[in-house]
Amino acid sequence: MIKVNLKALDFTPHAIQRAKERFKMLNEADIINMCKSIIRAGTYIGEITCDKGNRSHLFASGKKGIILSQDLTTVVTVIEYKRGHIPDLDKKNPLHDKLVKLYQSEIRRLTKLESTLYKKIKETKLYNDIELANLNLKLYKTRSIKVKKEIEQRMAEIKIEFEEQELVMKQIESDKRIIAKSMACLT
């Protein structure tokens, strides 16, 4: 389980502003207490990646969610979840537990897939950097137009292959974000 030091928790101005807008709370002390209670009593959903690519942790309770920074020291933002994209199940419904288990297993699967792909992308980037450096050197030294075109074509292929891997990673992050939101609605 994830441990968060609630006494040393910082809040970004963005989180305070969003809490004021979404929950109609004007007092910052109330906002801080609400966030701490969600983290204390809520459910840890998992590690997610936002649309901008920042990694963070999601805690949820009821229709409220708290997104913490990667190092678990700062509340980045607060979210109000709408139940429009999943069925409105109360905790007494027999499907509730099955859905939660399904979401949890899917989050674990995507997290494992994401970390594997992240390592592969990092390794590929290192190899690509070496190959691109060699190709740039060869491009600099050669005088042949044919060889220059071949080198430029290979460099373009390397960039396209890497971009394809990054697109797959972004799709996994998007899927994980959608499942995390659905899971947060069930808490």
PDB file of C-alpha atoms in Angstrom:
ATOM      1  CA  MET A   1       0.000   0.000   0.000  1.00  0.00           C
ATOM      2  CA  ILE A   2       1.112   3.529  -0.711  1.00  0.00           C
ATOM      3  CA  LYS A   3       2.040   5.651   2.323  1.00  0.00           C
ATOM      4  CA  VAL A   4       1.505   9.404   2.149  1.00  0.00           C
ATOM      5  CA  ASN A   5       2.821  11.792   4.797  1.00  0.00           C
ATOM      6  CA  LEU A   6      -0.304  13.900   5.331  1.00  0.00           C
ATOM      7  CA  LYS A   7       1.418  16.384   7.645  1.00  0.00           C
ATOM      8  CA  ALA A   8       4.013  17.363   5.043  1.00  0.00           C
ATOM      9  CA  LEU A   9       1.590  17.424   2.108  1.00  0.00           C
ATOM     10  CA  ASP A  10       1.904  20.447  -0.199  1.00  0.00           C
ATOM     11  CA  PHE A  11      -0.819  21.844  -2.433  1.00  0.00           C
ATOM     12  CA  THR A  12      -0.338  23.471  -5.805  1.00  0.00           C
ATOM     13  CA  PRO A  13      -2.267  26.676  -6.512  1.00  0.00           C
ATOM     14  CA  HIS A  14      -3.913  24.747  -9.350  1.00  0.00           C
ATOM     15  CA  ALA A  15      -5.298  22.169  -6.873  1.00  0.00           C
ATOM     16  CA  ILE A  16      -6.708  24.889  -4.608  1.00  0.00           C
ATOM     17  CA  GLN A  17      -8.266  26.682  -7.586  1.00  0.00           C
ATOM     18  CA  ARG A  18      -9.841  23.477  -8.956  1.00  0.00           C
ATOM     19  CA  ALA A  19     -11.278  22.583  -5.537  1.00  0.00           C
ATOM     20  CA  LYS A  20     -12.869  26.020  -5.320  1.00  0.00           C
ATOM     21  CA  GLU A  21     -14.364  25.639  -8.800  1.00  0.00           C
ATOM     22  CA  ARG A  22     -15.487  22.015  -8.606  1.00  0.00           C
ATOM     23  CA  PHE A  23     -16.631  21.697  -5.002  1.00  0.00           C
ATOM     24  CA  LYS A  24     -17.662  25.320  -4.287  1.00  0.00           C
ATOM     25  CA  MET A  25     -15.316  25.496  -1.299  1.00  0.00           C
ATOM     26  CA  LEU A  26     -13.845  28.895  -0.530  1.00  0.00           C
ATOM     27  CA  ASN A  27     -11.903  28.190   2.655  1.00  0.00           C
ATOM     28  CA  GLU A  28      -8.443  26.736   1.943  1.00  0.00           C
ATOM     29  CA  ALA A  29      -8.367  24.920   5.299  1.00  0.00           C
ATOM     30  CA  ASP A  30     -11.550  23.049   4.311  1.00  0.00           C
ATOM     31  CA  ILE A  31     -10.000  22.150   0.965  1.00  0.00           C
ATOM     32  CA  ILE A  32      -6.859  20.827   2.654  1.00  0.00           C
ATOM     33  CA  ASN A  33      -8.918  18.795   5.154  1.00  0.00           C
ATOM     34  CA  MET A  34     -11.083  17.371   2.343  1.00  0.00           C
ATOM     35  CA  CYS A  35      -8.003  16.307   0.370  1.00  0.00           C
ATOM     36  CA  LYS A  36      -6.390  14.692   3.389  1.00  0.00           C
ATOM     37  CA  SER A  37      -9.580  12.810   4.243  1.00  0.00           C
ATOM     38  CA  ILE A  38      -9.859  11.496   0.668  1.00  0.00           C
ATOM     39  CA  ILE A  39      -6.279  10.250   0.818  1.00  0.00           C
ATOM     40  CA  ARG A  40      -6.750   8.775   4.315  1.00  0.00           C
ATOM     41  CA  ALA A  41     -10.129   7.107   3.808  1.00  0.00           C
ATOM     42  CA  GLY A  42     -10.246   6.776   0.032  1.00  0.00           C
ATOM     43  CA  THR A  43      -9.007   4.087  -2.288  1.00  0.00           C
ATOM     44  CA  TYR A  44      -5.647   4.124  -4.002  1.00  0.00           C
ATOM     45  CA  ILE A  45      -6.462   3.602  -7.666  1.00  0.00           C
ATOM     46  CA  GLY A  46      -2.956   3.469  -9.081  1.00  0.00           C
ATOM     47  CA  GLU A  47      -0.276   5.302 -10.967  1.00  0.00           C
ATOM     48  CA  ILE A  48      -1.576   7.144 -14.002  1.00  0.00           C
ATOM     49  CA  THR A  49      -0.202   9.414 -16.691  1.00  0.00           C
ATOM     50  CA  CYS A  50      -2.002  12.641 -17.537  1.00  0.00           C
ATOM     51  CA  ASP A  51      -2.626  13.959 -21.037  1.00  0.00           C
ATOM     52  CA  LYS A  52       0.591  15.980 -20.875  1.00  0.00           C
ATOM     53  CA  GLY A  53       2.657  12.904 -19.986  1.00  0.00           C
ATOM     54  CA  ASN A  54       3.205  13.640 -16.289  1.00  0.00           C
ATOM     55  CA  ARG A  55       3.126  10.578 -14.062  1.00  0.00           C
ATOM     56  CA  SER A  56       1.101  10.796 -10.868  1.00  0.00           C
ATOM     57  CA  HIS A  57      -0.908   8.776  -8.322  1.00  0.00           C
ATOM     58  CA  LEU A  58      -4.708   8.757  -8.086  1.00  0.00           C
ATOM     59  CA  PHE A  59      -6.726   8.435  -4.879  1.00  0.00           C
ATOM     60  CA  ALA A  60     -10.527   8.445  -4.976  1.00  0.00           C
ATOM     61  CA  SER A  61     -13.467   8.453  -2.639  1.00  0.00           C
ATOM     62  CA  GLY A  62     -17.024   8.786  -3.806  1.00  0.00           C
ATOM     63  CA  LYS A  63     -17.111  11.182  -6.723  1.00  0.00           C
ATOM     64  CA  LYS A  64     -13.934  12.970  -5.648  1.00  0.00           C
ATOM     65  CA  GLY A  65     -10.409  12.205  -6.766  1.00  0.00           C
ATOM     66  CA  ILE A  66      -7.015  13.507  -5.701  1.00  0.00           C
ATOM     67  CA  ILE A  67      -4.004  13.395  -7.989  1.00  0.00           C
ATOM     68  CA  LEU A  68      -0.662  13.378  -6.167  1.00  0.00           C
ATOM     69  CA  SER A  69       2.767  13.987  -7.646  1.00  0.00           C
ATOM     70  CA  GLN A  70       5.064  11.077  -8.442  1.00  0.00           C
ATOM     71  CA  ASP A  71       6.933  11.477  -5.134  1.00  0.00           C
ATOM     72  CA  LEU A  72       3.649  11.627  -3.123  1.00  0.00           C
ATOM     73  CA  THR A  73       4.440  15.020  -1.578  1.00  0.00           C
ATOM     74  CA  THR A  74       2.196  17.403  -3.528  1.00  0.00           C
ATOM     75  CA  VAL A  75      -1.494  17.471  -4.417  1.00  0.00           C
ATOM     76  CA  VAL A  76      -1.456  18.383  -8.097  1.00  0.00           C
ATOM     77  CA  THR A  77      -5.192  18.658  -8.680  1.00  0.00           C
ATOM     78  CA  VAL A  78      -8.598  17.509  -7.508  1.00  0.00           C
ATOM     79  CA  ILE A  79     -11.187  15.930  -9.750  1.00  0.00           C
ATOM     80  CA  GLU A  80     -14.921  15.419  -9.578  1.00  0.00           C
ATOM     81  CA  TYR A  81     -15.945  12.239 -11.354  1.00  0.00           C
ATOM     82  CA  LYS A  82     -19.196  11.870 -13.199  1.00  0.00           C
ATOM     83  CA  ARG A  83     -20.690   8.408 -13.461  1.00  0.00           C
ATOM     84  CA  GLY A  84     -21.845   8.891 -17.044  1.00  0.00           C
ATOM     85  CA  HIS A  85     -19.478   6.408 -18.652  1.00  0.00           C
ATOM     86  CA  ILE A  86     -20.108   3.469 -16.295  1.00  0.00           C
ATOM     87  CA  PRO A  87     -23.258   2.050 -14.717  1.00  0.00           C
ATOM     88  CA  ASP A  88     -24.285   3.605 -11.421  1.00  0.00           C
ATOM     89  CA  LEU A  89     -23.719   0.705  -9.046  1.00  0.00           C
ATOM     90  CA  ASP A  90     -24.023   0.967  -5.315  1.00  0.00           C
ATOM     91  CA  LYS A  91     -21.792  -1.197  -3.138  1.00  0.00           C
ATOM     92  CA  LYS A  92     -24.657  -3.598  -2.342  1.00  0.00           C
ATOM     93  CA  ASN A  93     -24.978  -4.646  -5.979  1.00  0.00           C
ATOM     94  CA  PRO A  94     -23.328  -8.050  -6.558  1.00  0.00           C
ATOM     95  CA  LEU A  95     -21.678  -6.748  -9.729  1.00  0.00           C
ATOM     96  CA  HIS A  96     -19.866  -4.003  -7.828  1.00  0.00           C
ATOM     97  CA  ASP A  97     -17.168  -6.277  -6.389  1.00  0.00           C
ATOM     98  CA  LYS A  98     -16.717  -8.104  -9.680  1.00  0.00           C
ATOM     99  CA  LEU A  99     -16.297  -4.818 -11.549  1.00  0.00           C
ATOM    100  CA  VAL A 100     -13.765  -3.543  -9.022  1.00  0.00           C
ATOM    101  CA  LYS A 101     -11.749  -6.776  -9.316  1.00  0.00           C
ATOM    102  CA  LEU A 102     -11.918  -6.589 -13.102  1.00  0.00           C
ATOM    103  CA  TYR A 103     -10.717  -2.980 -13.106  1.00  0.00           C
ATOM    104  CA  GLN A 104      -7.924  -3.817 -10.648  1.00  0.00           C
ATOM    105  CA  SER A 105      -6.670  -6.719 -12.739  1.00  0.00           C
ATOM    106  CA  GLU A 106      -6.803  -4.606 -15.892  1.00  0.00           C
ATOM    107  CA  ILE A 107      -4.868  -1.788 -14.187  1.00  0.00           C
ATOM    108  CA  ARG A 108      -2.218  -4.303 -13.060  1.00  0.00           C
ATOM    109  CA  ARG A 109      -1.976  -5.738 -16.576  1.00  0.00           C
ATOM    110  CA  LEU A 110      -1.634  -2.306 -18.157  1.00  0.00           C
ATOM    111  CA  THR A 111       0.893  -1.191 -15.534  1.00  0.00           C
ATOM    112  CA  LYS A 112       3.057  -4.226 -16.248  1.00  0.00           C
ATOM    113  CA  LEU A 113       2.723  -3.683 -19.998  1.00  0.00           C
ATOM    114  CA  GLU A 114       3.508   0.013 -19.583  1.00  0.00           C
ATOM    115  CA  SER A 115       6.673  -0.598 -17.550  1.00  0.00           C
ATOM    116  CA  THR A 116       7.897  -3.258 -20.010  1.00  0.00           C
ATOM    117  CA  LEU A 117       7.277  -0.978 -22.965  1.00  0.00           C
ATOM    118  CA  TYR A 118       8.888   1.952 -21.151  1.00  0.00           C
ATOM    119  CA  LYS A 119      12.095  -0.061 -20.665  1.00  0.00           C
ATOM    120  CA  LYS A 120      12.009  -1.177 -24.298  1.00  0.00           C
ATOM    121  CA  ILE A 121      11.530   2.396 -25.523  1.00  0.00           C
ATOM    122  CA  LYS A 122      14.389   3.628 -23.356  1.00  0.00           C
ATOM    123  CA  GLU A 123      16.711   0.910 -24.684  1.00  0.00           C
ATOM    124  CA  THR A 124      15.597   1.524 -28.258  1.00  0.00           C
ATOM    125  CA  LYS A 125      16.247   5.237 -27.866  1.00  0.00           C
ATOM    126  CA  LEU A 126      19.796   4.571 -26.683  1.00  0.00           C
ATOM    127  CA  TYR A 127      20.500   2.258 -29.627  1.00  0.00           C
ATOM    128  CA  ASN A 128      18.873   4.702 -32.042  1.00  0.00           C
ATOM    129  CA  ASP A 129      21.014   7.550 -30.713  1.00  0.00           C
ATOM    130  CA  ILE A 130      24.152   5.499 -31.387  1.00  0.00           C
ATOM    131  CA  GLU A 131      23.002   4.552 -34.877  1.00  0.00           C
ATOM    132  CA  LEU A 132      21.948   8.120 -35.688  1.00  0.00           C
ATOM    133  CA  ALA A 133      25.318   9.427 -34.536  1.00  0.00           C
ATOM    134  CA  ASN A 134      27.091   6.921 -36.790  1.00  0.00           C
ATOM    135  CA  LEU A 135      24.818   7.821 -39.689  1.00  0.00           C
ATOM    136  CA  ASN A 136      25.415  11.536 -39.144  1.00  0.00           C
ATOM    137  CA  LEU A 137      29.165  10.932 -39.188  1.00  0.00           C
ATOM    138  CA  LYS A 138      28.879   8.858 -42.351  1.00  0.00           C
ATOM    139  CA  LEU A 139      26.646  11.541 -43.890  1.00  0.00           C
ATOM    140  CA  TYR A 140      29.234  14.174 -43.063  1.00  0.00           C
ATOM    141  CA  LYS A 141      32.120  12.188 -44.530  1.00  0.00           C
ATOM    142  CA  THR A 142      30.513  10.893 -47.717  1.00  0.00           C
ATOM    143  CA  ARG A 143      30.459  12.734 -51.003  1.00  0.00           C
ATOM    144  CA  SER A 144      28.165  10.362 -52.879  1.00  0.00           C
ATOM    145  CA  ILE A 145      24.627  11.633 -53.422  1.00  0.00           C
ATOM    146  CA  LYS A 146      23.291   8.064 -53.540  1.00  0.00           C
ATOM    147  CA  VAL A 147      24.843   7.216 -50.172  1.00  0.00           C
ATOM    148  CA  LYS A 148      23.541  10.479 -48.680  1.00  0.00           C
ATOM    149  CA  LYS A 149      19.989   9.632 -49.805  1.00  0.00           C
ATOM    150  CA  GLU A 150      20.273   6.118 -48.331  1.00  0.00           C
ATOM    151  CA  ILE A 151      21.521   7.521 -45.035  1.00  0.00           C
ATOM    152  CA  GLU A 152      18.732  10.115 -44.879  1.00  0.00           C
ATOM    153  CA  GLN A 153      16.172   7.424 -45.680  1.00  0.00           C
ATOM    154  CA  ARG A 154      17.496   5.191 -42.881  1.00  0.00           C
ATOM    155  CA  MET A 155      17.443   8.109 -40.443  1.00  0.00           C
ATOM    156  CA  ALA A 156      13.799   8.776 -41.338  1.00  0.00           C
ATOM    157  CA  GLU A 157      12.960   5.074 -40.841  1.00  0.00           C
ATOM    158  CA  ILE A 158      14.545   5.106 -37.391  1.00  0.00           C
ATOM    159  CA  LYS A 159      12.491   8.148 -36.375  1.00  0.00           C
ATOM    160  CA  ILE A 160       9.251   6.622 -37.687  1.00  0.00           C
ATOM    161  CA  GLU A 161       9.842   3.318 -35.841  1.00  0.00           C
ATOM    162  CA  PHE A 162      10.488   5.190 -32.596  1.00  0.00           C
ATOM    163  CA  GLU A 163       7.392   7.366 -33.032  1.00  0.00           C
ATOM    164  CA  GLU A 164       5.284   4.229 -33.536  1.00  0.00           C
ATOM    165  CA  GLN A 165       6.526   2.812 -30.229  1.00  0.00           C
ATOM    166  CA  GLU A 166       5.717   6.092 -28.504  1.00  0.00           C
ATOM    167  CA  LEU A 167       2.180   6.033 -29.967  1.00  0.00           C
ATOM    168  CA  VAL A 168       1.638   2.544 -28.538  1.00  0.00           C
ATOM    169  CA  MET A 169       2.834   3.817 -25.145  1.00  0.00           C
ATOM    170  CA  LYS A 170       0.473   6.796 -25.302  1.00  0.00           C
ATOM    171  CA  GLN A 171      -2.445   4.468 -26.124  1.00  0.00           C
ATOM    172  CA  ILE A 172      -1.638   2.274 -23.117  1.00  0.00           C
ATOM    173  CA  GLU A 173      -1.452   5.369 -20.895  1.00  0.00           C
ATOM    174  CA  SER A 174      -4.789   6.564 -22.268  1.00  0.00           C
ATOM    175  CA  ASP A 175      -6.448   3.182 -21.659  1.00  0.00           C
ATOM    176  CA  LYS A 176      -5.066   3.108 -18.131  1.00  0.00           C
ATOM    177  CA  ARG A 177      -6.352   6.639 -17.469  1.00  0.00           C
ATOM    178  CA  ILE A 178      -9.865   5.683 -18.645  1.00  0.00           C
ATOM    179  CA  ILE A 179      -9.931   2.578 -16.454  1.00  0.00           C
ATOM    180  CA  ALA A 180      -8.635   4.549 -13.463  1.00  0.00           C
ATOM    181  CA  LYS A 181     -11.447   7.079 -13.887  1.00  0.00           C
ATOM    182  CA  SER A 182     -14.024   4.305 -14.084  1.00  0.00           C
ATOM    183  CA  MET A 183     -12.567   2.633 -11.035  1.00  0.00           C
ATOM    184  CA  ALA A 184     -12.592   5.932  -9.146  1.00  0.00           C
ATOM    185  CA  CYS A 185     -16.313   6.238  -9.837  1.00  0.00           C
ATOM    186  CA  LEU A 186     -16.952   2.886  -8.163  1.00  0.00           C
ATOM    187  CA  THR A 187     -15.244   3.803  -4.888  1.00  0.00           C
TER     188      THR A 187
END
